[in-house]
mmCIF file of C-alpha atoms in Angstrom:
data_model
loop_
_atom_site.group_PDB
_atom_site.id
_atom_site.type_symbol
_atom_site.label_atom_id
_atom_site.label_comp_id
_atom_site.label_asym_id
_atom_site.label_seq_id
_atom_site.Cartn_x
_atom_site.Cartn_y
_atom_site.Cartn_z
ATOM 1 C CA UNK A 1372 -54.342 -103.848 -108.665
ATOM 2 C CA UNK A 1373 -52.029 -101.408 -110.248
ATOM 3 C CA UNK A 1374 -51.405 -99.717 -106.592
ATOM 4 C CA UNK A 1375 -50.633 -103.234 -104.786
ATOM 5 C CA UNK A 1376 -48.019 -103.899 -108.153
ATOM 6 C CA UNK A 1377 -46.499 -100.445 -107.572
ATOM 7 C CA UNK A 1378 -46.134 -100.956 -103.834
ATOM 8 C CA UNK A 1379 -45.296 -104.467 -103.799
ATOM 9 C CA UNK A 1380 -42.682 -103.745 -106.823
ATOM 10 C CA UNK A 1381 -40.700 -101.118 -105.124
ATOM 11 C CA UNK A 1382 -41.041 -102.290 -101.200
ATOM 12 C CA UNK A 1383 -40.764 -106.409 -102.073
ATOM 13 C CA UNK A 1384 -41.360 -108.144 -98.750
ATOM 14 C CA UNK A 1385 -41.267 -105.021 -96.832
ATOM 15 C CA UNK A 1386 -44.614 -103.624 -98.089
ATOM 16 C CA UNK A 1387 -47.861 -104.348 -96.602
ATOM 17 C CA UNK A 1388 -51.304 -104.533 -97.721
ATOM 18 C CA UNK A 1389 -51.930 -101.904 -95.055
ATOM 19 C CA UNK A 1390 -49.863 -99.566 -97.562
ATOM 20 C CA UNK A 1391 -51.643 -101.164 -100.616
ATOM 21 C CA UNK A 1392 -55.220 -100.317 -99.151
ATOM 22 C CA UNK A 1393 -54.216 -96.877 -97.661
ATOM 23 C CA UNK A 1394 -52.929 -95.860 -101.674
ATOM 24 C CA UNK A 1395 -56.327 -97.593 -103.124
ATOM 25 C CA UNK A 1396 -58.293 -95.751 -100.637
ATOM 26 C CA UNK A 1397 -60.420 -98.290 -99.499
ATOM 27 C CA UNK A 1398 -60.132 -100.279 -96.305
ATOM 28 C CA UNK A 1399 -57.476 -103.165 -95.511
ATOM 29 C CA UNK A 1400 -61.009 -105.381 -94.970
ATOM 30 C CA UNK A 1401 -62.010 -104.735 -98.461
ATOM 31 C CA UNK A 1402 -58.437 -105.557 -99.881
ATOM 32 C CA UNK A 1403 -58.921 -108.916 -97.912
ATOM 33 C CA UNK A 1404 -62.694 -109.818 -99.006
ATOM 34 C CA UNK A 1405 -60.796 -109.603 -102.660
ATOM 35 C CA UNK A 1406 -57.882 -111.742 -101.874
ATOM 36 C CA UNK A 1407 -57.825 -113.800 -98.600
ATOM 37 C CA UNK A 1408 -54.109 -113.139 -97.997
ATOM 38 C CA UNK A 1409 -51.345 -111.277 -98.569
ATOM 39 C CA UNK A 1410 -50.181 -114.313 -100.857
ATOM 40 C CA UNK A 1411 -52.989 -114.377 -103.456
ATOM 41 C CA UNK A 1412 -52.753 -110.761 -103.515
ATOM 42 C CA UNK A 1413 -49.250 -110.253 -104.856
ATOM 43 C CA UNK A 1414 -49.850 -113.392 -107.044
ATOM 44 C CA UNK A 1415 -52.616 -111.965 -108.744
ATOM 45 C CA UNK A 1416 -49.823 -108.637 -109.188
ATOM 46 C CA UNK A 1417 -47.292 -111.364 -110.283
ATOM 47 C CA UNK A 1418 -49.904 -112.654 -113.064
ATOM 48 C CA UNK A 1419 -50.976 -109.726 -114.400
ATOM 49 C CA UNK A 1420 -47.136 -107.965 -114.927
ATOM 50 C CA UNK A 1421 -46.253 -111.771 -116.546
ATOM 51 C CA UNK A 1422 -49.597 -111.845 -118.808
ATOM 52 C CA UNK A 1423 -49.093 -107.665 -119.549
ATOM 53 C CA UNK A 1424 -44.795 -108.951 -120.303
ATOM 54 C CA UNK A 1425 -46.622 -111.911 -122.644
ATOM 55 C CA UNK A 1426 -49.260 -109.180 -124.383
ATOM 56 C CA UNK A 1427 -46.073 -106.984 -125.419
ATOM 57 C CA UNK A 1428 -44.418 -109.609 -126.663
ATOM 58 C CA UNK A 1429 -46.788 -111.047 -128.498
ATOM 59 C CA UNK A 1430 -47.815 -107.135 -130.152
ATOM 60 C CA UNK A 1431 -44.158 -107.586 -131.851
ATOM 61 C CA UNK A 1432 -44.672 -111.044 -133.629
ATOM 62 C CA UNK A 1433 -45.030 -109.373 -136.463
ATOM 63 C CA UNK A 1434 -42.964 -106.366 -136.020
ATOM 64 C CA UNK A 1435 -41.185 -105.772 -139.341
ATOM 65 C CA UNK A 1436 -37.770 -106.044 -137.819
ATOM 66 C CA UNK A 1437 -37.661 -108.914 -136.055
ATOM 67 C CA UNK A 1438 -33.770 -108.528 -134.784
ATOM 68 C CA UNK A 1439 -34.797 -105.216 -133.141
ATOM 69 C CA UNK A 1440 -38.273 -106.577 -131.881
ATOM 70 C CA UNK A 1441 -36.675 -109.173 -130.265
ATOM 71 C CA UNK A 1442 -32.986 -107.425 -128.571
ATOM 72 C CA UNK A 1443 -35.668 -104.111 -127.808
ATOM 73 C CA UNK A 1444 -38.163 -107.023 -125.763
ATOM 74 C CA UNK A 1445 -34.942 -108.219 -124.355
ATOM 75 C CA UNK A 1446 -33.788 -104.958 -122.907
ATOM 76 C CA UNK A 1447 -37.153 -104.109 -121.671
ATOM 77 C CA UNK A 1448 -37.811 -107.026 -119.253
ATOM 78 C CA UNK A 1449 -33.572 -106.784 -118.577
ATOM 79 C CA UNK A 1450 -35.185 -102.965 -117.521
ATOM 80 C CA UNK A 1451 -38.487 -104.285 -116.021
ATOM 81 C CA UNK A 1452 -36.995 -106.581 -113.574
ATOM 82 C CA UNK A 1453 -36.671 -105.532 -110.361
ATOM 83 C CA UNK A 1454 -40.065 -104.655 -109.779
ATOM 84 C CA UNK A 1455 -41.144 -108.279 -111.043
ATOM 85 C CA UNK A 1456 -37.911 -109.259 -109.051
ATOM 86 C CA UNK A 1457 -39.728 -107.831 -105.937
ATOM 87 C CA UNK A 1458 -43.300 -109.036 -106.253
ATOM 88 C CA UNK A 1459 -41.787 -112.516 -107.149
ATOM 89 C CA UNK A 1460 -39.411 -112.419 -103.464
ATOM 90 C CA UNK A 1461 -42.499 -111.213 -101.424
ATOM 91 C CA UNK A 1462 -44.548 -113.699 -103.078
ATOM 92 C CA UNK A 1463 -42.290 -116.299 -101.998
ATOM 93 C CA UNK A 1464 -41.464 -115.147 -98.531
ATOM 94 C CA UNK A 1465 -45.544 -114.809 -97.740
ATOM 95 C CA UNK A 1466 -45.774 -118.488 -98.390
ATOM 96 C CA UNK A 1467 -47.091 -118.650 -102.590
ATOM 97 C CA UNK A 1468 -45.443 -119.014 -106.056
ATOM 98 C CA UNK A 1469 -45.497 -122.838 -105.687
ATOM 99 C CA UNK A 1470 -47.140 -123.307 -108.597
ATOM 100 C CA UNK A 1471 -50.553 -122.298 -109.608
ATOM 101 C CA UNK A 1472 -51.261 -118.731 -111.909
ATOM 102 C CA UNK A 1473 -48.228 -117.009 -111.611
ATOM 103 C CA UNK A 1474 -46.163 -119.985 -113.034
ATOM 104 C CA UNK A 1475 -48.735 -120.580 -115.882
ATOM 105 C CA UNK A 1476 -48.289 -116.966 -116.557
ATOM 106 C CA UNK A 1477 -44.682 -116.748 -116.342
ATOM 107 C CA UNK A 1478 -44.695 -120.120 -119.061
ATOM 108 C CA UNK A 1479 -46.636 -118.222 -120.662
ATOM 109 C CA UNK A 1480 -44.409 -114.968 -121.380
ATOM 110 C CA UNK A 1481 -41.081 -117.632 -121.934
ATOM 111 C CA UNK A 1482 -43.259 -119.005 -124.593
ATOM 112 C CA UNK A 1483 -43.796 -115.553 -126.166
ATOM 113 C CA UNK A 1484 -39.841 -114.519 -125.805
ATOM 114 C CA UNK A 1485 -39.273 -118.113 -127.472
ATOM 115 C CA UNK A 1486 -41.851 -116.806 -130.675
ATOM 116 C CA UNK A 1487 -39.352 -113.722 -130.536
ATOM 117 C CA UNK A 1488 -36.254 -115.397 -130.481
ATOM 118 C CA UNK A 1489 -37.223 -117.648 -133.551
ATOM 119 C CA UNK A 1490 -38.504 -114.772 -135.962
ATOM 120 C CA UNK A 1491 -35.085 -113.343 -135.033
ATOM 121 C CA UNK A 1492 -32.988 -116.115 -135.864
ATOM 122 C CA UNK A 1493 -34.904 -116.563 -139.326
ATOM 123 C CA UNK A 1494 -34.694 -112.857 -140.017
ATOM 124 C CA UNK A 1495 -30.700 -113.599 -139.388
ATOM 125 C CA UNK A 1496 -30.266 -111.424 -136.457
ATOM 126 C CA UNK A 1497 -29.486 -113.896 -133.888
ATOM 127 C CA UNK A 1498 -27.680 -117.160 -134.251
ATOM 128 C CA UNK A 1499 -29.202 -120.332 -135.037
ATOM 129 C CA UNK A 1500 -27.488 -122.478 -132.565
ATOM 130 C CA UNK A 1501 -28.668 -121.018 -129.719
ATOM 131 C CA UNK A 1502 -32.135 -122.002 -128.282
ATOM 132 C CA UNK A 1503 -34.737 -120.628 -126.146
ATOM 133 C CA UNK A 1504 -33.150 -122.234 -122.817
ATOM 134 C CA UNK A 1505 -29.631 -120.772 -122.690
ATOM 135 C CA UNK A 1506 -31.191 -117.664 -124.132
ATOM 136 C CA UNK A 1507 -33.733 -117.436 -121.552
ATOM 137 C CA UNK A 1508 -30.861 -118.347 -118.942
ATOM 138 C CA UNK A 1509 -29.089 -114.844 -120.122
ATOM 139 C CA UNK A 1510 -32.054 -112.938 -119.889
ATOM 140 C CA UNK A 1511 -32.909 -114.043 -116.112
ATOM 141 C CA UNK A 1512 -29.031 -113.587 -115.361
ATOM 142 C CA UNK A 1513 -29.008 -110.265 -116.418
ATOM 143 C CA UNK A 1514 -31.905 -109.536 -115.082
ATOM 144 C CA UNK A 1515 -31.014 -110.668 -111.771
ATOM 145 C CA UNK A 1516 -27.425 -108.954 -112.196
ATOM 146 C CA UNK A 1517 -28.899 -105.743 -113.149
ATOM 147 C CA UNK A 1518 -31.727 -105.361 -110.334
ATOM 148 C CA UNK A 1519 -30.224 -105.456 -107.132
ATOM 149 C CA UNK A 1520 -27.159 -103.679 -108.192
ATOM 150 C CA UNK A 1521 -29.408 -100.381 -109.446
ATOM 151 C CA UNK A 1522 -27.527 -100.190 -112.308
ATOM 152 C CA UNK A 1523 -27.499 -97.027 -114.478
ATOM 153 C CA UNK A 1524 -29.174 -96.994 -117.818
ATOM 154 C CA UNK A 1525 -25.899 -96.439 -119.021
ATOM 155 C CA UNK A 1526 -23.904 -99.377 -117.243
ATOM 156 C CA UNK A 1527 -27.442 -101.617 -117.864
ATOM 157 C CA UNK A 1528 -27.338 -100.592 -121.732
ATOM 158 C CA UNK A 1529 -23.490 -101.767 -121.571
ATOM 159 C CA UNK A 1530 -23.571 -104.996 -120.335
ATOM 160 C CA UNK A 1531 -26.106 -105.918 -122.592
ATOM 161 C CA UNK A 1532 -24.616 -105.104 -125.847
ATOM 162 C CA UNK A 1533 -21.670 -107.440 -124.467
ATOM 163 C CA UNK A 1534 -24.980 -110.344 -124.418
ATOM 164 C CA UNK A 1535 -26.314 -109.004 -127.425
ATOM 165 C CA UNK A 1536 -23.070 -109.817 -129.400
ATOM 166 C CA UNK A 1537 -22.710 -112.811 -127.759
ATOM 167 C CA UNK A 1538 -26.165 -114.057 -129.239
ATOM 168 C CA UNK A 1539 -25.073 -112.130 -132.794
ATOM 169 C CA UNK A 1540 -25.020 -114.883 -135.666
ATOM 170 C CA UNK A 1541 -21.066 -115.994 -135.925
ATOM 171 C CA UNK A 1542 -19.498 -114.202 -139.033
ATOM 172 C CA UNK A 1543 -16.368 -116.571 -139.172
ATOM 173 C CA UNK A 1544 -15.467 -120.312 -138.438
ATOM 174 C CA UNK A 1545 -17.202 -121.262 -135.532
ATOM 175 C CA UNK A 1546 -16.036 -120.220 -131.933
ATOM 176 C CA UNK A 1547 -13.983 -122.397 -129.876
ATOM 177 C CA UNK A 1548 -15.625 -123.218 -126.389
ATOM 178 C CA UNK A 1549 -17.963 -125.452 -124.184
#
């Protein structure tokens, strides 16, 4: 499984499961009595990177700074993306990801970030009037900003410092805006 998610999450709808079986060394007829198509195969890749996302997440519940836990998770799905960015776009494009595991698995992880988010806010480290929607909106945005572009670790680290202020708990009178 770990060759199909390394295959499918650098060649997205370009790989094949030609290239998957050929790196697994076994046959393309063995990759196929596992998973019937090319579908279930990259949604059992999608599940497993979403559940492995959740089982991070989850081993910082009880991290004993909270803040950090929560902007370091942040960063490393903002980092983690494009290969989940892939698998997700081949996924689609072969005909799957209409419900089923992967979206169970992907509620699954937004659940976990939401755990993160609210240890941070009680620790103090992130505003309390923000909520796990708008906060979850950033993190696909830049995630979907950062992926396709290639960014640099650099430009990446950059543009989210400029989110993480923006979810830093207001010092002053409250901010003017929508």
């Amino acid at each position: 499984m770990s060759v199909a998610e390394e295959v499918f999450g650098k060649g997205g709808q370009l790989a094949s499961t030609e290239e998957v079986a050929r790196l697994a060394n076994v046959g393309i007829a063995t990759v196929f009595r596992h998973f019937p198509t090319k579908a279930a195969l990259l949604e059992a890749v999608l599940v497993q990177r979403f559940d492995r996302l959740r089982e991070q997440a989850e081993s910082l519940f009880h991290a004993a700074a909270p803040g950090a836990a929560f902007f370091g998770f942040f960063s490393h799905l903002v980092a983690d993306a494009p290969g989940k960015i892939a698998i997700g776009e081949a996924l689609y494009e072969a005909g799957g990801g209409n419900g089923g595991d992967a979206v169970r698995a992907s509620d699954g992880l937004r659940r976990a970030v939401g755990v993160l988010l609210q240890h941070a806010q009680r620790d103090g480290a992130v505003r309390d009037d923000v909520e796990l929607p708008e906060v979850y909106a950033l993190l696909v945005a830049t995630s979907r900003a950062s992926a396709p572009a290639h960014l640099d670790e650099e430009v990446r680290d950059r543009m989210l410092a400029i989110v993480f202020d923006g979810l830093a708990p207001l010092r002053n009178a409250r901010r003017q805006g929508p």
